[in-house]
């Protein structure tokens, strides 16, 4: 399979997924995946814990991003155990940051932010690579090339966040401004292409009372921008244009992050510019600086087939499944809803 065919196939599969998601996920039907009874009350009903499609789609996004990262690292001839160790360290840093940064910026205990986790990750990743390289050099092993590795991480992030926006559509968070309150240009632009969310349990309903209203589909726009950026950057990466892949991914995703904040209606913190916009500018500046400082390093030639072989191993697939399950439980267990469950028999079927 050629590099171009790989990217085209990936793009076709993702296009089919997002088209379905944009049509279905705003509906109330696609918020709750399951309710698990945990305690019986005096009336005979059960109190239940809700598990959401938000968790399912977030787990899908993260597992896909990690799998693609393993492919790209494998294409660089980086050993799979080393790749998995780096991913584990970064996940231990970034996953808690998703909640901690949101608490700091938005002042809410039961919320998450991928933007905050990414901002922490963009600074942590070079440090982790330097740490691993210091160990590898002492062991007289080949160090990890900085810019190609950062490009791989940036690409994985673009895909992960792009697919993660589908989770936001399901939950009704990260929502856009109502068309009725938008600039006339935006009204005309999104008069046909917009979202209408249904369901009292969606965040857009209980936080902003915008159920049933036409809103700018900012989650869909973000998904499209990030996924297209990821596809193009993957092609750059497989052509060994690592600095271009890294800087273009960081610039496109974070520039859109800055712009899209102006189209969102949910609370983004106080001030003229949100904390996430400031983070976006900082991330772009950091990416350009790192690319300049590491411009003289040796550039490896990528091997796509080696990358596919790296991920297509029983142990790697098992680890991805464990990661998927852990993320689903962490992000899928609803903290803001509960369920009252009643069971009964179908007497006519006994």
Coordinates of C-alpha atoms in Angstrom, one line a residue:
X1 CA 0.0 0.0 0.0
X2 CA 1.4 3.4 -1.0
X3 CA 1.5 6.3 1.4
X4 CA -1.2 8.1 -0.6
X5 CA -3.5 5.1 -0.7
X6 CA -3.1 4.7 3.1
X7 CA -4.1 8.4 3.7
X8 CA -7.0 8.2 1.2
X9 CA -8.4 5.0 2.8
X10 CA -8.1 6.5 6.2
X11 CA -9.9 9.7 5.0
X12 CA -12.7 7.7 3.4
X13 CA -13.4 5.8 6.6
X14 CA -13.3 8.9 8.7
X15 CA -15.6 10.8 6.3
X16 CA -18.2 8.0 6.6
X17 CA -18.1 8.2 10.4
X18 CA -18.3 11.9 10.8
X19 CA -21.2 12.3 8.2
X20 CA -23.2 9.7 10.2
X21 CA -22.2 11.4 13.5
X22 CA -23.2 14.9 12.4
X23 CA -26.6 13.7 11.4
X24 CA -27.4 11.5 14.5
X25 CA -25.5 12.6 17.6
X26 CA -27.3 15.9 18.3
X27 CA -30.4 13.8 19.0
X28 CA -31.4 12.9 22.6
X29 CA -31.2 9.2 21.7
X30 CA -27.4 9.3 21.4
X31 CA -26.5 10.6 24.9
X32 CA -26.9 7.6 27.2
X33 CA -25.4 4.3 26.3
X34 CA -26.4 2.3 29.4
X35 CA -27.7 2.6 33.0
X36 CA -26.4 0.2 35.6
X37 CA -28.5 -0.4 38.8
X38 CA -26.5 0.0 42.0
X39 CA -28.9 0.6 44.9
X40 CA -32.6 -0.2 45.6
X41 CA -34.8 2.3 47.3
X42 CA -37.8 1.9 49.5
X43 CA -40.3 2.0 46.6
X44 CA -38.7 -0.9 44.8
X45 CA -37.0 1.2 42.2
X46 CA -33.2 1.1 41.6
X47 CA -30.9 4.0 41.5
X48 CA -28.5 3.7 38.6
X49 CA -25.3 5.1 37.2
X50 CA -25.4 6.3 33.6
X51 CA -22.7 5.5 31.1
X52 CA -22.7 7.8 28.1
X53 CA -21.8 7.8 24.4
X54 CA -19.5 10.7 25.4
X55 CA -17.3 8.1 27.1
X56 CA -17.6 5.6 24.3
X57 CA -16.6 8.2 21.6
X58 CA -13.9 9.7 23.8
X59 CA -12.4 6.2 24.3
X60 CA -12.6 5.5 20.6
X61 CA -10.8 8.8 19.8
X62 CA -8.0 8.2 22.3
X63 CA -7.5 4.6 21.3
X64 CA -7.4 5.6 17.6
X65 CA -4.9 8.4 18.3
X66 CA -2.7 6.1 20.3
X67 CA -2.9 3.3 17.7
X68 CA -1.9 5.8 15.0
X69 CA 1.0 7.1 17.1
X70 CA 2.3 3.5 17.4
X71 CA 2.1 3.2 13.6
X72 CA 4.0 6.5 13.1
X73 CA 6.6 5.6 15.7
X74 CA 7.0 2.2 14.2
X75 CA 7.5 3.8 10.8
X76 CA 10.5 5.6 12.4
X77 CA 11.9 2.2 13.5
X78 CA 11.3 3.1 17.2
X79 CA 10.9 -0.1 19.2
X80 CA 7.3 -0.8 20.3
X81 CA 8.1 -1.2 24.1
X82 CA 9.8 2.2 24.0
X83 CA 6.8 3.7 22.3
X84 CA 4.4 2.2 24.8
X85 CA 6.5 3.4 27.7
X86 CA 6.5 7.0 26.4
X87 CA 2.8 6.9 25.8
X88 CA 2.1 5.6 29.3
X89 CA 4.2 8.4 30.9
X90 CA 2.4 11.1 28.8
X91 CA -1.0 9.7 29.5
X92 CA -0.3 9.7 33.2
X93 CA 0.6 13.4 32.8
X94 CA -2.2 14.5 30.4
X95 CA -5.3 12.6 31.5
X96 CA -5.4 14.2 35.0
X97 CA -4.7 17.6 33.4
X98 CA -8.0 17.3 31.4
X99 CA -9.9 17.7 34.7
X100 CA -7.4 19.9 36.6
X101 CA -7.2 22.6 33.9
X102 CA -10.9 22.7 33.4
X103 CA -11.4 23.1 37.1
X104 CA -8.9 26.0 37.1
X105 CA -10.4 27.8 34.1
X106 CA -14.1 27.0 34.3
X107 CA -14.4 26.6 38.1
X108 CA -16.3 23.3 37.8
X109 CA -15.4 20.0 39.4
X110 CA -17.2 17.6 37.1
X111 CA -15.9 18.7 33.7
X112 CA -12.9 18.0 31.3
X113 CA -10.9 19.9 28.7
X114 CA -8.9 18.3 26.0
X115 CA -7.4 21.7 25.2
X116 CA -5.9 21.9 28.7
X117 CA -4.6 18.4 28.5
X118 CA -3.0 19.1 25.2
X119 CA -1.4 22.3 26.4
X120 CA 0.2 20.4 29.3
X121 CA 1.2 17.7 26.8
X122 CA 2.9 19.9 24.3
X123 CA 5.3 21.1 26.9
X124 CA 5.7 17.7 28.6
X125 CA 6.4 15.7 25.4
X126 CA 9.8 17.2 24.6
X127 CA 10.8 16.8 28.2
X128 CA 9.8 13.2 28.2
X129 CA 11.6 12.6 24.9
X130 CA 14.8 14.2 26.3
X131 CA 14.5 12.0 29.4
X132 CA 14.1 8.8 27.4
X133 CA 17.0 9.9 25.1
X134 CA 19.3 10.4 28.0
X135 CA 18.6 6.8 29.1
X136 CA 19.0 5.5 25.6
X137 CA 22.3 7.3 25.0
X138 CA 23.7 5.9 28.3
X139 CA 22.7 2.5 27.1
X140 CA 24.4 3.1 23.7
X141 CA 21.1 2.8 21.9
X142 CA 19.7 5.0 19.1
X143 CA 18.0 8.1 20.5
X144 CA 14.5 9.2 19.5
X145 CA 14.5 11.9 16.8
X146 CA 12.9 14.9 18.3
X147 CA 11.0 16.6 15.5
X148 CA 9.7 13.4 13.8
X149 CA 8.5 12.2 17.2
X150 CA 6.8 15.5 18.0
X151 CA 5.3 15.5 14.5
X152 CA 3.9 12.0 15.3
X153 CA 2.4 13.2 18.6
X154 CA 0.9 16.3 17.0
X155 CA -0.7 14.2 14.2
X156 CA -2.1 11.7 16.8
X157 CA -3.5 14.7 18.8
X158 CA -5.2 16.1 15.7
X159 CA -7.0 12.9 15.0
X160 CA -7.8 12.3 18.6
X161 CA -9.3 15.7 19.2
X162 CA -11.1 15.6 15.8
X163 CA -12.8 12.4 16.7
X164 CA -13.2 13.5 20.3
X165 CA -15.5 16.3 19.0
X166 CA -18.1 13.6 18.2
X167 CA -18.3 13.0 21.9
X168 CA -19.0 16.7 22.5
X169 CA -21.9 16.5 20.0
X170 CA -23.3 13.6 21.8
X171 CA -23.2 15.3 25.2
X172 CA -24.1 18.7 23.8
X173 CA -21.0 20.4 25.2
X174 CA -18.5 22.8 23.5
X175 CA -21.5 24.2 21.6
X176 CA -21.8 27.1 19.3
X177 CA -23.6 30.4 19.5
X178 CA -27.3 30.4 18.5
X179 CA -27.8 31.5 14.9
X180 CA -30.3 34.1 16.1
X181 CA -27.5 35.8 18.1
X182 CA -24.8 35.5 15.4
X183 CA -23.3 37.9 12.9
X184 CA -25.4 38.2 9.7
X185 CA -22.6 36.6 7.7
X186 CA -22.6 33.6 10.0
X187 CA -26.4 33.4 9.8
X188 CA -26.3 33.1 6.1
X189 CA -23.4 30.7 6.1
X190 CA -24.9 28.3 8.6
X191 CA -28.6 28.8 7.8
X192 CA -28.6 25.3 6.2
X193 CA -25.7 23.7 8.0
X194 CA -26.3 23.9 11.7
X195 CA -27.1 21.8 14.7
X196 CA -30.3 21.5 16.7
X197 CA -29.9 19.6 19.9
X198 CA -32.6 17.7 21.7
X199 CA -32.7 16.4 25.2
X200 CA -33.0 18.1 28.6
X201 CA -29.9 16.2 29.9
X202 CA -27.6 17.7 27.3
X203 CA -25.3 20.4 28.5
X204 CA -26.5 22.9 26.0
X205 CA -30.0 22.5 27.5
X206 CA -29.4 22.7 31.2
X207 CA -26.5 25.2 31.0
X208 CA -27.8 27.6 28.3
X209 CA -31.4 26.7 27.7
X210 CA -30.8 26.3 24.0
X211 CA -32.5 23.0 23.3
X212 CA -34.3 23.1 20.0
X213 CA -32.4 26.2 18.8
X214 CA -30.3 26.4 15.7
X215 CA -26.7 26.8 16.7
X216 CA -23.4 27.1 14.9
X217 CA -22.0 23.5 14.5
X218 CA -18.7 24.4 16.0
X219 CA -18.0 20.8 17.1
X220 CA -18.4 19.6 13.5
X221 CA -16.2 22.4 12.1
X222 CA -13.5 21.5 14.6
X223 CA -13.7 17.8 13.7
X224 CA -13.4 18.5 10.0
X225 CA -10.5 21.0 10.4
X226 CA -8.6 18.7 12.7
X227 CA -9.2 15.5 10.7
X228 CA -8.2 17.1 7.4
X229 CA -5.1 18.6 9.1
X230 CA -4.2 15.2 10.5
X231 CA -4.6 13.5 7.1
X232 CA -2.5 16.1 5.3
X233 CA 0.2 16.0 8.0
X234 CA 0.2 12.2 7.9
X235 CA 1.1 12.5 4.2
X236 CA 3.9 15.0 5.0
X237 CA 5.2 12.7 7.7
X238 CA 5.3 9.6 5.4
X239 CA 7.2 11.7 2.9
X240 CA 9.8 12.5 5.6
X241 CA 8.8 16.2 5.8
X242 CA 8.7 16.1 9.6
X243 CA 9.1 19.8 10.4
X244 CA 6.4 20.7 7.9
X245 CA 4.1 18.0 9.4
X246 CA 4.8 19.2 13.0
X247 CA 4.5 23.0 12.4
X248 CA 1.5 22.8 10.0
X249 CA -0.4 20.5 12.4
X250 CA 0.3 22.8 15.4
X251 CA -0.5 26.0 13.5
X252 CA -3.7 24.8 11.9
X253 CA -5.2 23.1 15.0
X254 CA -4.3 25.9 17.4
X255 CA -5.2 28.8 15.0
X256 CA -8.6 27.1 14.6
X257 CA -8.7 26.7 18.4
X258 CA -8.2 30.5 18.8
X259 CA -10.8 31.3 16.1
X260 CA -13.4 28.8 17.1
X261 CA -13.5 30.1 20.7
X262 CA -15.2 33.2 19.3
X263 CA -18.1 31.1 18.0
X264 CA -18.8 29.2 21.2
X265 CA -21.6 30.0 23.6
X266 CA -20.5 27.9 26.6
X267 CA -18.6 29.5 29.5
X268 CA -14.9 29.8 28.6
X269 CA -13.7 31.8 31.6
X270 CA -13.6 35.5 32.2
X271 CA -11.6 38.1 30.2
X272 CA -11.5 39.3 26.6
X273 CA -9.5 36.3 25.5
X274 CA -10.2 32.9 27.0
X275 CA -7.4 30.9 28.7
X276 CA -7.7 28.4 25.8
X277 CA -7.0 31.1 23.3
X278 CA -3.9 32.1 25.2
X279 CA -2.8 28.4 25.4
X280 CA -3.3 28.1 21.6
X281 CA -1.0 31.0 20.9
X282 CA 1.6 29.6 23.3
X283 CA 1.5 26.2 21.7
X284 CA 2.1 27.6 18.2
X285 CA 5.0 29.7 19.4
X286 CA 6.5 26.8 21.2
X287 CA 6.2 24.5 18.2
X288 CA 8.0 27.0 15.9
X289 CA 10.7 27.5 18.5
X290 CA 11.3 23.8 19.0
X291 CA 11.4 23.2 15.2
X292 CA 14.0 26.0 14.8
X293 CA 16.2 24.7 17.7
X294 CA 16.1 21.0 16.5
X295 CA 16.6 21.9 12.8
X296 CA 20.0 20.1 12.4
X297 CA 19.1 16.6 13.6
X298 CA 19.3 13.5 11.5
X299 CA 16.1 12.7 9.6
X300 CA 15.1 9.0 9.4
X301 CA 13.2 7.6 6.4
X302 CA 9.7 6.4 7.4
X303 CA 8.5 2.8 6.6
X304 CA 4.7 2.6 6.7
X305 CA 4.7 -1.2 6.6
X306 CA 7.0 -1.4 9.7
X307 CA 4.5 1.0 11.4
X308 CA 1.5 -1.2 10.6
X309 CA 3.4 -4.3 11.9
X310 CA 4.2 -2.5 15.1
X311 CA 0.6 -1.9 16.0
X312 CA -0.7 -5.3 14.6
X313 CA 0.7 -7.4 17.6
X314 CA -1.4 -9.2 20.2
X315 CA 0.2 -7.4 23.1
X316 CA -0.3 -4.0 21.6
X317 CA -3.9 -4.7 20.6
X318 CA -4.6 -5.9 24.2
X319 CA -3.0 -2.8 25.6
X320 CA -5.2 -0.6 23.3
X321 CA -8.3 -2.5 24.6
X322 CA -7.3 -1.9 28.2
X323 CA -6.7 1.7 27.5
X324 CA -10.1 2.0 25.7
X325 CA -11.9 0.4 28.7
X326 CA -10.1 2.6 31.2
X327 CA -10.9 5.8 29.3
X328 CA -14.5 4.7 28.8
X329 CA -15.1 4.2 32.5
X330 CA -13.2 7.4 33.4
X331 CA -15.0 9.7 31.0
X332 CA -18.2 7.7 30.4
X333 CA -19.5 7.5 33.9
X334 CA -21.9 10.4 34.1
X335 CA -21.2 12.8 37.0
X336 CA -24.1 15.1 36.4
X337 CA -27.0 12.7 35.9
X338 CA -28.4 9.6 37.6
X339 CA -31.2 7.1 36.7
X340 CA -34.3 5.7 38.4
X341 CA -34.7 2.2 37.1
X342 CA -37.8 0.0 37.3
X343 CA -37.9 -3.7 36.1
X344 CA -41.0 -5.6 35.3
X345 CA -42.1 -8.9 33.7
X346 CA -43.8 -9.3 30.3
X347 CA -46.7 -11.4 31.6
X348 CA -47.8 -12.4 28.1
X349 CA -44.4 -14.0 27.4
X350 CA -44.3 -16.3 30.4

